[in-house]
Amino acid sequence: MATNKPLEPPSEFIVKVQDINDNPPEFLHGPYYARVPEMSNVGTSVMQVTATDADDPTYGNSARLVYSILQGQPYFSVEPQTGIIRTALPNMDREARQEYDVVIQAKDMGGHMGGLSGTTEVKITLTDVNDNPPKFPQSVYSMSVSEDKVSGEEVGRLKAKDPDLGENGLVSYRFIEGDGMTVFEITTDTDTREGVIKLRKPVDFETKRAYTLRVEASNTHVDPRFIAWGPYKDTATVKVMVEDADEPPAFLATSYSFEVEENAHDGTVVGRVHAKDTDVANNPVRYMIPRYTDVEQFFSVGPEDGIIKTTRPLDRETLPWHNISVSATEIGGHHQDTKVRVNIKVKDMNDNAPEFATQNEILVCENASPGKLIETVSAVDKDEMAHRQYFHFSIAPEAVNNHNFSLKDNRDSTASIYVTRRGFSRMTQDVYFLPIEINDNGIPPMSSTNTLTIRVCSCDSKDTILSCNVEPYILPAGLSTGALIAILACIVILLAIVVLFVALRRQKKEPLIVFEEEDIRENIITYDDEGGGEEDTEAFDIATLQNPDGANGFLPRKDIKPELQYPMRPGGHPVANTVDVDDFIKTRINDADSDPTAPPYDSIQIYGYEGRGSIAGSLSSLESVTTDSDLDYDYLQSWGPRFKKLADLYGTKDSADDNS
């Protein structure tokens, strides 16, 4: 029967698979990129490439690889066993060729026939070194500049070529010789690597028309490995021609200063300005003064000779300096002009008389003793004070013989005023006027008479001024300050009483009931007088009732005064100085009520006219005809309800008569 057990014990067999060369070499990291400096020596290592083979390296030559270069010769080589790529040519120049495509092959079986192979690509780039000096494309450069250019303006550019890159190709420029080294300057434009020549100071065609300069261009950074290859710099010649320009005239001086006497007559020569045309043509020049610099036209200038003159006398005290401009314009050309500043000083003359420095009053006490100094006066003068010049003071001739005051000249441009007598009185004279003559001893001397005002004041024993007012002496004698205060108090009390009385009367006139504007009620108004008919359009116009034709005239009031005249009761008026105002008012009201002679009086109104009539005619039966009249009254029926009663009376009666 079956037991599913092996009949024999298990056996182990080892089968060894023998490798054959069935896998080619592979470069797992290709393609490769490498960099090497230009001008490197032969054999300089560039990089190493490595290939792998899946065959068994321990059996035969299936995995033994050999490297070779298929593309890139004769510039590079590769070591067969290691795969290291090296340079194969000397002086490889980046500027000639920068990139190389190299193909490397790896072959198994030791490189023998029948082996498998694989390839990879290597891109090799030459990096830059400073192996090229700068070089000017031309040896001579020509430039030009106009003489009207200002400092800092560009004249021209030049460039030395350097094929190196980065800092290896940086170039700097400088002048090394030439006659224009102080006139021009050169800088380097870092963006374009150009040398920029600029003006350092303006040039003048009439003075020098050409400049020659020697320019050097050199590398900023030099590689010491290649320093033996020659100087890393180059030179070139720059010729700059100056072009003529139509320039404005030029004054011989940058500014002018002159002096002129004040009050000099018009036409006085102040000075002369001179300008010339700097161009080759040397055109004549005309001069003028711009009006905005001499608004009031104090000066004029000769259009051809440049002589400045005054047009009217000048006053130093009004304007000591005149700052004007003179313009010079060449005749012909482009009419360009140049202005120059002219400062004119007005020299002083002694043409102003001195006067008091202040016009204040001088105060003197009534009890001032003779010889007392009351004031020291000084003077001022609008003119300039010369050396050792001072003001001389003296009392005017018309007041030399006065016996009140004296003057002493201190010879330092001041004078002292003294009292010469005793006993001044404000009641007799409170103000004194002392004329003083002041001389400035100038050339020519000027003098003036000034009046000094001296006021007399009351002082105490210590000469302290109490009052300089004369009004207190006008008041009646014996009226003291207390009396004045009492009078003023009484006046104030009376004014207060009058104001209170007026206020009470106004309060009584106010209505007891004040209706608001919104309070609208029906009011019945009764008039006790008879109207004036249809033409009575003005209420209470008695003149219209009397005679409408005389309404424009004036009719006096027909009041009847009582015949009896009652005298005022004695003692009816309150005492003037009573303080009880209420009693005062009540007493006056009682007197007015009991006095029959006081208005208003009883009035009699007479109405003697009822109007001219109406369109209906008279309605009175006094002047009517008898009932035997043939008048027909039937028209009364059409007159309305007001005449209905009359229509019934007369109409009915007529009908009855007819029936009888």
XYZ file of C-alpha atoms in Angstrom:
660
model
C 0.000 0.000 0.000
C 1.045 3.592 -0.541
C 2.592 5.460 2.387
C 3.940 8.522 0.556
C 7.437 8.036 2.013
C 10.605 8.164 -0.132
C 12.155 4.822 -0.941
C 15.648 6.386 -0.742
C 17.100 9.149 1.384
C 17.371 12.642 -0.286
C 20.599 13.623 -2.085
C 22.147 17.206 -2.622
C 23.522 18.281 -5.993
C 25.509 21.529 -6.594
C 25.140 22.986 -10.082
C 27.623 25.696 -10.995
C 26.631 28.020 -13.859
C 29.603 29.056 -15.902
C 29.604 32.728 -16.902
C 29.897 33.790 -20.474
C 30.523 37.293 -21.807
C 26.947 38.318 -22.474
C 26.818 41.806 -20.815
C 28.466 44.886 -22.321
C 30.074 47.596 -20.144
C 27.797 50.513 -19.144
C 28.494 54.125 -17.982
C 25.799 54.667 -15.396
C 26.363 58.469 -14.851
C 26.847 59.714 -18.406
C 26.908 62.073 -20.104
C 29.666 63.851 -18.199
C 30.599 67.553 -17.949
C 34.092 68.760 -17.127
C 36.030 72.057 -16.947
C 39.734 72.690 -17.326
C 41.654 76.024 -17.477
C 42.898 77.133 -20.826
C 46.657 77.061 -21.398
C 46.966 74.046 -19.070
C 50.050 71.864 -19.363
C 49.923 68.548 -21.207
C 48.658 65.724 -19.020
C 46.523 67.942 -16.814
C 43.761 65.764 -15.366
C 40.311 66.709 -16.532
C 38.112 64.058 -14.860
C 37.715 60.244 -14.435
C 34.930 58.163 -15.994
C 34.005 54.652 -14.806
C 31.999 51.916 -16.502
C 30.500 48.734 -14.932
C 30.103 45.173 -16.380
C 27.556 42.655 -15.071
C 29.718 39.642 -16.027
C 31.744 37.708 -13.448
C 35.036 39.484 -12.996
C 36.601 36.336 -11.495
C 36.065 34.209 -14.492
C 38.033 34.876 -17.556
C 38.219 38.367 -19.071
C 34.491 38.971 -19.358
C 34.589 41.885 -16.894
C 38.127 43.242 -17.522
C 37.579 46.685 -19.049
C 39.861 48.797 -21.169
C 39.142 52.556 -21.870
C 39.909 54.320 -25.093
C 39.042 57.691 -26.692
C 36.979 57.550 -29.822
C 36.482 61.344 -30.274
C 38.437 64.295 -28.935
C 41.871 63.642 -30.224
C 44.419 65.127 -30.374
C 43.248 67.492 -27.590
C 42.592 64.919 -24.884
C 43.621 61.375 -23.946
C 42.342 58.721 -21.527
C 44.223 56.204 -19.433
C 43.166 52.659 -20.554
C 42.998 51.100 -17.122
C 41.683 53.995 -14.927
C 39.511 56.040 -17.316
C 41.223 59.328 -16.307
C 40.916 61.964 -19.045
C 43.891 64.286 -19.483
C 44.884 67.165 -21.785
C 46.990 66.105 -24.734
C 47.930 69.448 -26.360
C 49.750 72.450 -24.856
C 48.434 76.090 -24.945
C 44.850 75.278 -25.585
C 43.313 78.772 -26.046
C 39.788 79.436 -24.862
C 39.569 82.465 -27.111
C 40.171 80.113 -30.101
C 37.848 77.269 -28.957
C 36.002 76.993 -25.700
C 34.050 73.655 -25.761
C 35.015 70.117 -26.798
C 32.862 66.959 -27.192
C 34.863 63.847 -26.185
C 33.611 60.217 -26.607
C 35.097 57.521 -24.305
C 34.738 53.780 -24.962
C 34.937 50.948 -22.402
C 35.552 47.414 -23.827
C 35.623 44.089 -21.916
C 37.731 41.018 -22.641
C 40.730 43.220 -22.011
C 40.075 45.012 -25.234
C 40.625 41.974 -27.362
C 38.698 40.939 -30.380
C 35.226 39.670 -29.600
C 34.731 41.771 -26.486
C 31.630 43.864 -25.816
C 31.870 47.672 -25.474
C 29.936 50.718 -24.240
C 30.492 54.469 -24.805
C 29.753 57.762 -23.071
C 30.029 61.455 -24.005
C 32.067 63.991 -22.045
C 31.600 67.785 -22.644
C 34.792 69.589 -21.679
C 34.837 73.425 -21.355
C 37.986 75.550 -21.155
C 37.809 78.187 -18.399
C 39.316 81.672 -18.885
C 42.654 82.901 -17.591
C 44.178 86.350 -18.099
C 46.391 85.441 -20.978
C 45.525 88.401 -23.245
C 46.639 92.030 -22.704
C 44.287 94.908 -23.673
C 44.752 96.273 -27.157
C 43.594 99.525 -28.783
C 42.100 98.912 -32.232
C 43.763 102.100 -33.494
C 46.765 104.056 -32.421
C 45.338 107.580 -32.895
C 41.902 108.901 -31.930
C 40.538 112.302 -33.029
C 37.935 114.203 -31.013
C 36.528 117.740 -30.883
C 34.920 119.966 -28.274
C 33.221 123.354 -28.524
C 34.573 126.196 -26.455
C 31.127 126.891 -25.001
C 31.047 123.523 -23.209
C 31.199 123.610 -19.441
C 33.214 121.527 -17.009
C 32.080 117.921 -16.686
C 30.748 117.569 -20.216
C 31.803 114.518 -22.220
C 34.309 114.988 -25.049
C 34.543 111.425 -26.435
C 35.111 107.697 -25.760
C 37.685 105.050 -26.677
C 38.003 101.324 -25.885
C 40.884 98.860 -25.618
C 39.801 95.327 -26.503
C 40.522 92.414 -24.161
C 39.022 89.000 -25.063
C 39.347 87.695 -21.521
C 36.259 87.313 -19.365
C 35.228 88.703 -15.998
C 37.874 90.358 -13.952
C 40.520 89.044 -16.343
C 39.141 91.416 -18.967
C 38.799 94.536 -16.765
C 40.647 97.546 -18.155
C 41.520 100.897 -16.550
C 42.504 104.067 -18.409
C 44.757 106.996 -17.577
C 46.598 109.893 -19.194
C 50.331 109.397 -19.113
C 51.434 112.511 -21.005
C 50.214 115.408 -23.124
C 49.510 119.157 -23.002
C 45.870 118.719 -21.980
C 46.289 116.670 -18.806
C 45.032 119.594 -16.680
C 42.198 120.411 -19.086
C 40.754 116.906 -19.566
C 40.132 113.836 -17.426
C 39.414 110.195 -18.278
C 37.283 107.668 -16.376
C 36.245 104.042 -16.993
C 32.684 103.022 -17.749
C 32.315 99.728 -15.848
C 29.411 98.582 -18.019
C 30.930 99.108 -21.457
C 34.644 99.014 -20.433
C 35.143 102.277 -22.315
C 37.388 105.152 -21.428
C 35.294 108.364 -21.138
C 37.135 111.657 -21.729
C 35.515 114.727 -20.075
C 36.290 118.418 -19.672
C 37.946 119.347 -16.427
C 37.782 123.062 -17.182
C 36.429 125.107 -20.127
C 38.557 125.575 -23.220
C 39.019 128.724 -25.288
C 39.320 128.600 -29.037
C 41.044 131.974 -29.166
C 43.701 130.827 -26.673
C 44.436 127.213 -27.741
C 42.802 125.299 -30.563
C 44.178 121.723 -30.156
C 45.382 119.335 -27.425
C 47.339 116.046 -27.633
C 47.045 113.342 -25.006
C 48.612 109.892 -24.484
C 46.204 107.324 -23.041
C 47.210 104.021 -21.421
C 44.882 101.020 -20.992
C 45.942 98.280 -18.543
C 44.455 95.174 -16.949
C 43.343 95.527 -13.381
C 44.178 91.895 -12.482
C 47.345 90.171 -13.855
C 48.002 86.399 -13.628
C 51.589 85.902 -12.455
C 51.834 82.618 -14.445
C 51.614 84.592 -17.656
C 53.393 87.789 -16.706
C 56.298 86.814 -18.906
C 54.062 86.925 -21.941
C 54.492 90.681 -22.090
C 53.094 93.877 -20.528
C 49.345 93.702 -20.004
C 48.726 97.256 -21.228
C 48.558 99.318 -24.381
C 48.749 103.013 -25.316
C 47.088 105.264 -27.881
C 47.219 108.951 -28.863
C 44.165 111.231 -28.535
C 43.982 114.548 -30.386
C 41.269 116.974 -29.234
C 40.362 119.893 -31.495
C 38.696 122.993 -29.979
C 35.800 124.348 -32.020
C 34.978 128.025 -32.185
C 31.641 129.179 -30.701
C 29.881 132.535 -30.725
C 30.532 133.605 -27.160
C 29.049 136.596 -25.355
C 31.294 139.548 -24.509
C 33.446 139.295 -21.424
C 33.948 142.073 -18.863
C 37.488 142.777 -17.756
C 36.394 142.491 -14.107
C 33.968 140.163 -12.383
C 32.338 143.146 -10.603
C 32.803 146.905 -10.272
C 32.632 149.230 -7.259
C 32.351 153.034 -7.554
C 31.696 156.022 -5.271
C 29.766 159.209 -5.940
C 29.020 162.278 -3.826
C 25.471 162.711 -2.659
C 23.605 165.705 -4.048
C 25.929 165.668 -7.083
C 24.248 167.251 -10.074
C 22.812 165.030 -12.773
C 25.324 163.886 -15.360
C 28.115 163.320 -12.830
C 30.459 160.522 -13.967
C 30.387 157.562 -11.571
C 32.788 155.164 -13.338
C 33.339 153.055 -16.439
C 32.872 149.377 -17.244
C 34.604 147.672 -20.153
C 33.819 144.444 -22.041
C 35.144 142.964 -25.272
C 34.113 140.301 -27.747
C 36.248 137.207 -27.190
C 35.505 135.739 -30.617
C 37.868 136.012 -33.558
C 35.527 138.485 -35.250
C 35.933 140.880 -32.270
C 32.590 142.604 -32.887
C 31.866 145.948 -31.170
C 29.928 145.920 -27.884
C 26.966 147.989 -26.690
C 26.124 148.639 -23.026
C 22.822 149.115 -21.227
C 21.416 149.038 -17.683
C 18.545 146.548 -17.217
C 15.678 148.581 -15.805
C 14.752 145.975 -13.190
C 18.117 146.609 -11.491
C 17.609 150.403 -11.476
C 13.861 150.821 -11.218
C 13.927 154.534 -10.364
C 16.548 155.174 -13.090
C 19.157 156.947 -11.001
C 21.912 156.104 -13.507
C 22.600 155.887 -17.236
C 25.396 154.202 -19.178
C 26.978 155.204 -22.463
C 25.999 152.569 -25.024
C 29.426 152.620 -26.687
C 31.919 153.702 -24.026
C 30.387 152.094 -20.891
C 30.618 155.319 -18.821
C 28.075 155.357 -15.970
C 26.571 158.740 -15.007
C 23.929 159.972 -12.570
C 20.574 161.149 -13.884
C 19.567 163.118 -10.767
C 20.995 164.016 -7.331
C 21.348 161.146 -4.868
C 20.506 161.175 -1.161
C 22.693 159.029 1.076
C 20.222 159.193 3.959
C 17.536 157.631 1.734
C 19.688 155.011 -0.035
C 23.395 154.732 0.805
C 24.130 151.974 -1.744
C 22.916 151.364 -5.305
C 23.450 147.854 -6.657
C 22.820 147.790 -10.399
C 23.804 145.593 -13.352
C 25.289 146.561 -16.698
C 24.668 144.369 -19.731
C 27.109 144.114 -22.673
C 25.817 142.832 -26.034
C 27.941 142.280 -29.148
C 26.730 143.888 -32.355
C 26.212 141.108 -34.879
C 26.557 137.401 -34.211
C 23.809 135.912 -32.047
C 23.372 139.052 -29.917
C 24.490 137.270 -26.778
C 24.882 139.411 -23.689
C 26.779 139.326 -20.434
C 25.892 141.093 -17.193
C 28.215 142.431 -14.545
C 27.419 143.673 -11.044
C 28.112 147.358 -10.291
C 28.029 148.532 -6.657
C 27.818 152.301 -6.219
C 28.376 153.877 -2.798
C 26.881 157.301 -2.109
C 29.411 159.380 -0.167
C 28.044 161.450 2.678
C 27.822 165.237 2.718
C 26.848 167.310 5.732
C 23.390 168.284 4.498
C 21.231 167.470 7.552
C 20.942 169.638 10.644
C 21.094 167.967 14.078
C 18.002 167.673 16.265
C 17.054 166.477 19.736
C 17.429 162.729 20.247
C 14.053 162.696 22.062
C 11.154 165.146 22.223
C 10.101 164.394 25.788
C 9.010 167.134 28.189
C 11.301 168.111 31.056
C 9.708 168.303 34.505
C 10.845 170.825 37.128
C 9.605 171.230 40.695
C 7.987 174.435 41.856
C 10.411 174.599 44.747
C 13.523 173.899 42.625
C 16.536 175.778 43.881
C 18.795 177.841 41.578
C 21.639 175.899 40.018
C 19.785 172.575 40.090
C 20.415 170.254 37.111
C 17.037 169.286 35.660
C 18.006 167.477 32.422
C 20.871 166.435 30.124
C 19.905 166.637 26.462
C 21.563 164.986 23.440
C 21.195 165.246 19.673
C 21.215 163.048 16.599
C 22.152 163.735 12.986
C 21.206 161.734 9.891
C 24.666 162.444 8.452
C 27.732 160.395 9.299
C 29.742 161.734 12.226
C 33.310 162.534 11.245
C 36.278 161.864 13.473
C 36.444 164.295 16.411
C 33.117 165.790 15.427
C 30.583 166.590 18.141
C 27.432 168.670 18.606
C 27.588 172.150 20.102
C 24.600 173.412 22.158
C 23.648 176.992 23.013
C 20.521 178.911 23.964
C 18.985 180.619 20.954
C 19.688 184.365 20.746
C 16.053 185.286 21.367
C 16.149 183.471 24.738
C 19.632 184.367 25.949
C 18.301 186.939 28.420
C 15.785 184.584 30.074
C 16.097 184.396 33.860
C 14.594 180.960 34.316
C 17.029 178.449 32.854
C 20.635 178.195 31.699
C 22.553 175.761 29.482
C 26.038 174.282 29.742
C 27.652 172.555 26.723
C 29.463 169.438 27.953
C 31.515 169.219 24.716
C 30.624 165.534 24.347
C 27.536 166.012 22.172
C 25.396 166.605 25.274
C 24.261 169.691 27.208
C 23.016 170.219 30.773
C 19.979 172.358 31.622
C 20.019 174.216 34.985
C 17.504 176.293 36.965
C 18.608 179.916 37.416
C 15.900 181.312 39.704
C 13.802 180.226 42.668
C 10.075 179.869 42.983
C 8.021 178.600 40.094
C 4.230 178.633 40.320
C 1.910 176.508 38.218
C -0.889 179.038 38.774
C 1.249 181.736 37.169
C 2.833 179.655 34.377
C 2.933 175.892 34.116
C 4.885 175.432 30.851
C 8.087 177.099 29.632
C 9.569 176.858 26.146
C 13.352 177.106 25.863
C 14.772 177.398 22.285
C 18.171 175.698 21.928
C 20.460 175.975 18.932
C 22.446 172.819 17.957
C 25.480 173.006 15.642
C 27.285 169.953 14.191
C 30.509 171.812 13.233
C 30.711 169.776 10.024
C 31.796 170.890 6.560
C 29.783 172.883 5.774
C 28.400 173.365 9.320
C 24.684 172.796 9.838
C 22.597 174.066 12.725
C 18.987 174.015 13.838
C 16.887 175.500 16.621
C 14.904 173.041 18.706
C 12.416 173.965 21.398
C 12.687 172.301 24.787
C 9.387 172.038 26.688
C 9.705 172.430 30.481
C 6.638 171.735 32.656
C 6.291 172.908 36.251
C 5.123 170.257 38.746
C 4.325 170.121 42.453
C 6.809 168.099 44.490
C 7.276 167.084 48.095
C 10.234 167.937 50.272
C 12.268 165.118 48.704
C 11.711 166.518 45.189
C 9.380 163.657 44.362
C 6.885 164.804 41.731
C 3.307 164.673 42.982
C 1.335 166.262 40.176
C 1.961 168.170 36.975
C -1.742 168.935 36.332
C -3.154 172.434 36.868
C -6.880 171.466 37.118
C -7.073 171.035 40.908
C -6.472 174.781 41.333
C -9.591 175.638 39.333
C -11.999 174.055 41.871
C -13.640 176.351 44.469
C -11.725 176.798 47.643
C -12.865 174.788 50.624
C -14.386 171.924 48.595
C -12.673 168.835 49.889
C -12.462 165.381 48.413
C -15.116 164.087 50.833
C -17.584 166.709 49.592
C -17.005 165.661 46.012
C -17.667 162.023 46.905
C -20.926 162.987 48.701
C -22.149 164.954 45.679
C -21.462 162.057 43.359
C -23.275 159.654 45.708
C -26.407 161.849 45.737
C -26.418 162.018 41.953
C -26.228 158.242 41.734
C -29.137 157.802 44.206
C -31.374 160.221 42.261
C -30.644 158.405 39.024
C -31.556 155.101 40.650
C -34.910 156.521 41.882
C -35.800 157.834 38.418
C -34.992 154.499 36.800
C -37.110 152.624 39.364
C -40.068 155.010 38.863
C -39.998 154.550 35.076
C -39.808 150.784 35.494
C -42.893 150.740 37.792
C -44.949 152.832 35.359
C -44.095 150.548 32.478
C -45.086 147.543 34.574
C -48.570 149.000 35.298
C -49.266 149.531 31.595
C -48.900 145.834 30.803
C -52.233 144.026 30.191
C -53.601 141.758 32.897
C -54.306 138.979 30.477
C -51.904 138.200 27.694
C -53.334 136.180 24.850
C -51.019 134.073 22.811
C -51.125 134.354 19.086
C -52.568 130.852 18.826
C -55.430 131.668 21.304
C -58.237 132.650 18.904
C -61.596 133.474 20.492
C -64.779 135.254 19.468
C -64.859 138.771 20.876
C -67.824 141.126 21.021
C -66.831 144.769 20.732
C -69.382 147.425 21.577
C -69.093 150.980 20.253
C -71.160 153.666 22.057
C -70.817 156.259 19.334
C -72.684 156.497 16.081
C -70.958 155.901 12.783
C -70.776 158.256 9.876
C -72.611 156.229 7.307
C -71.215 154.431 4.323
C -68.279 156.808 4.002
C -67.150 156.357 7.579
C -64.189 154.095 6.705
C -61.878 155.412 9.389
C -62.898 154.493 12.897
C -63.360 157.359 15.352
C -62.571 160.013 12.712
C -64.820 162.775 14.072
C -63.639 165.190 11.382
C -65.058 162.920 8.673
C -68.431 162.853 10.442
C -68.460 166.623 10.648
C -67.513 167.278 7.012
C -65.938 164.796 4.580
C -64.702 167.634 2.415
C -62.651 169.087 5.236
C -61.146 165.845 6.428
C -57.664 166.961 5.448
C -57.836 169.963 7.730
C -57.020 170.048 11.430
C -59.922 170.205 13.858
C -59.050 170.969 17.475
C -60.164 168.758 20.285
C -63.470 169.845 21.770
C -62.659 169.134 25.390
C -64.476 171.131 28.031
C -62.293 172.228 30.895
C -64.000 172.515 34.242
C -64.541 176.027 35.395
C -63.429 175.375 38.934
C -59.716 175.389 39.480
C -58.572 173.623 42.594
C -55.256 174.692 43.998
C -52.663 172.074 44.848
C -52.929 170.800 48.353
C -50.096 171.905 50.499
C -47.772 169.155 51.450
C -49.007 166.996 48.634
C -45.557 166.386 47.209
C -43.229 164.135 49.113
C -39.951 165.386 50.375
C -37.242 165.267 47.727
C -34.902 163.224 49.824
C -37.468 160.621 50.951
C -36.359 157.072 50.538
C -39.867 155.413 50.425
C -40.644 155.410 46.704
C -43.929 153.527 47.112
C -45.384 156.256 49.337
C -44.180 158.852 46.857
C -45.961 157.166 43.923
C -49.228 156.577 45.819
C -49.359 160.201 46.920
C -48.900 161.458 43.362
C -51.640 159.102 42.034
C -54.110 160.291 44.711
C -53.401 163.935 43.809
C -54.017 163.239 40.117
C -57.309 161.428 40.795
C -58.684 164.246 42.975
C -57.593 167.083 40.679
C -60.467 167.973 38.248
C -58.264 170.291 36.254
C -55.952 167.527 35.133
C -56.567 165.975 31.704
C -58.252 164.024 30.239
C -61.428 166.190 30.299
C -64.989 165.217 29.535
C -65.513 165.115 25.744
C -68.632 165.983 23.782
C -68.909 164.492 20.321
C -71.387 166.019 17.854
C -72.478 164.159 14.764
C -74.076 166.661 12.377
C -73.583 164.809 9.146
C -74.705 161.386 8.105
C -73.183 161.174 4.644
C -74.059 162.198 1.097
C -76.600 159.426 0.485
C -76.850 156.214 -1.497
C -77.868 155.123 -4.956
C -81.330 154.237 -3.608
C -82.075 157.866 -2.826
C -83.772 159.181 0.319
C -85.966 156.813 2.315
C -87.549 159.511 4.489
C -91.336 160.045 4.194
C -91.087 163.687 5.302
C -90.567 164.977 1.823
C -92.620 162.316 0.046
C -95.619 163.233 -2.041
C -99.134 162.411 -0.920
C -100.771 159.094 -1.473
C -102.565 160.610 -4.446
C -99.282 160.422 -6.364
C -99.236 158.517 -9.592
C -95.877 157.002 -8.612
C -95.702 153.235 -9.110
C -93.985 151.439 -6.223
C -93.998 148.008 -7.704
C -90.246 148.275 -8.340
C -89.651 148.020 -4.610
C -90.337 144.307 -4.858
C -87.074 143.871 -6.777
C -84.899 145.747 -4.243
C -84.424 142.852 -1.933
C -85.434 141.902 1.594
C -84.356 145.237 3.080
C -87.119 147.076 1.234
C -89.738 144.352 1.582
C -91.602 146.269 4.331
C -91.902 149.402 2.221
C -93.012 147.372 -0.780
C -95.791 145.776 1.273
C -96.991 149.100 2.686
C -97.069 151.108 -0.483
C -97.923 148.307 -2.787
C -100.833 147.079 -0.673
C -102.245 150.565 -0.252
C -102.240 151.201 -3.944
C -104.048 147.984 -4.562
C -106.737 148.850 -2.001
C -107.313 152.235 -3.580
C -107.777 150.692 -6.905
C -110.335 148.250 -5.542
C -112.386 150.992 -3.906
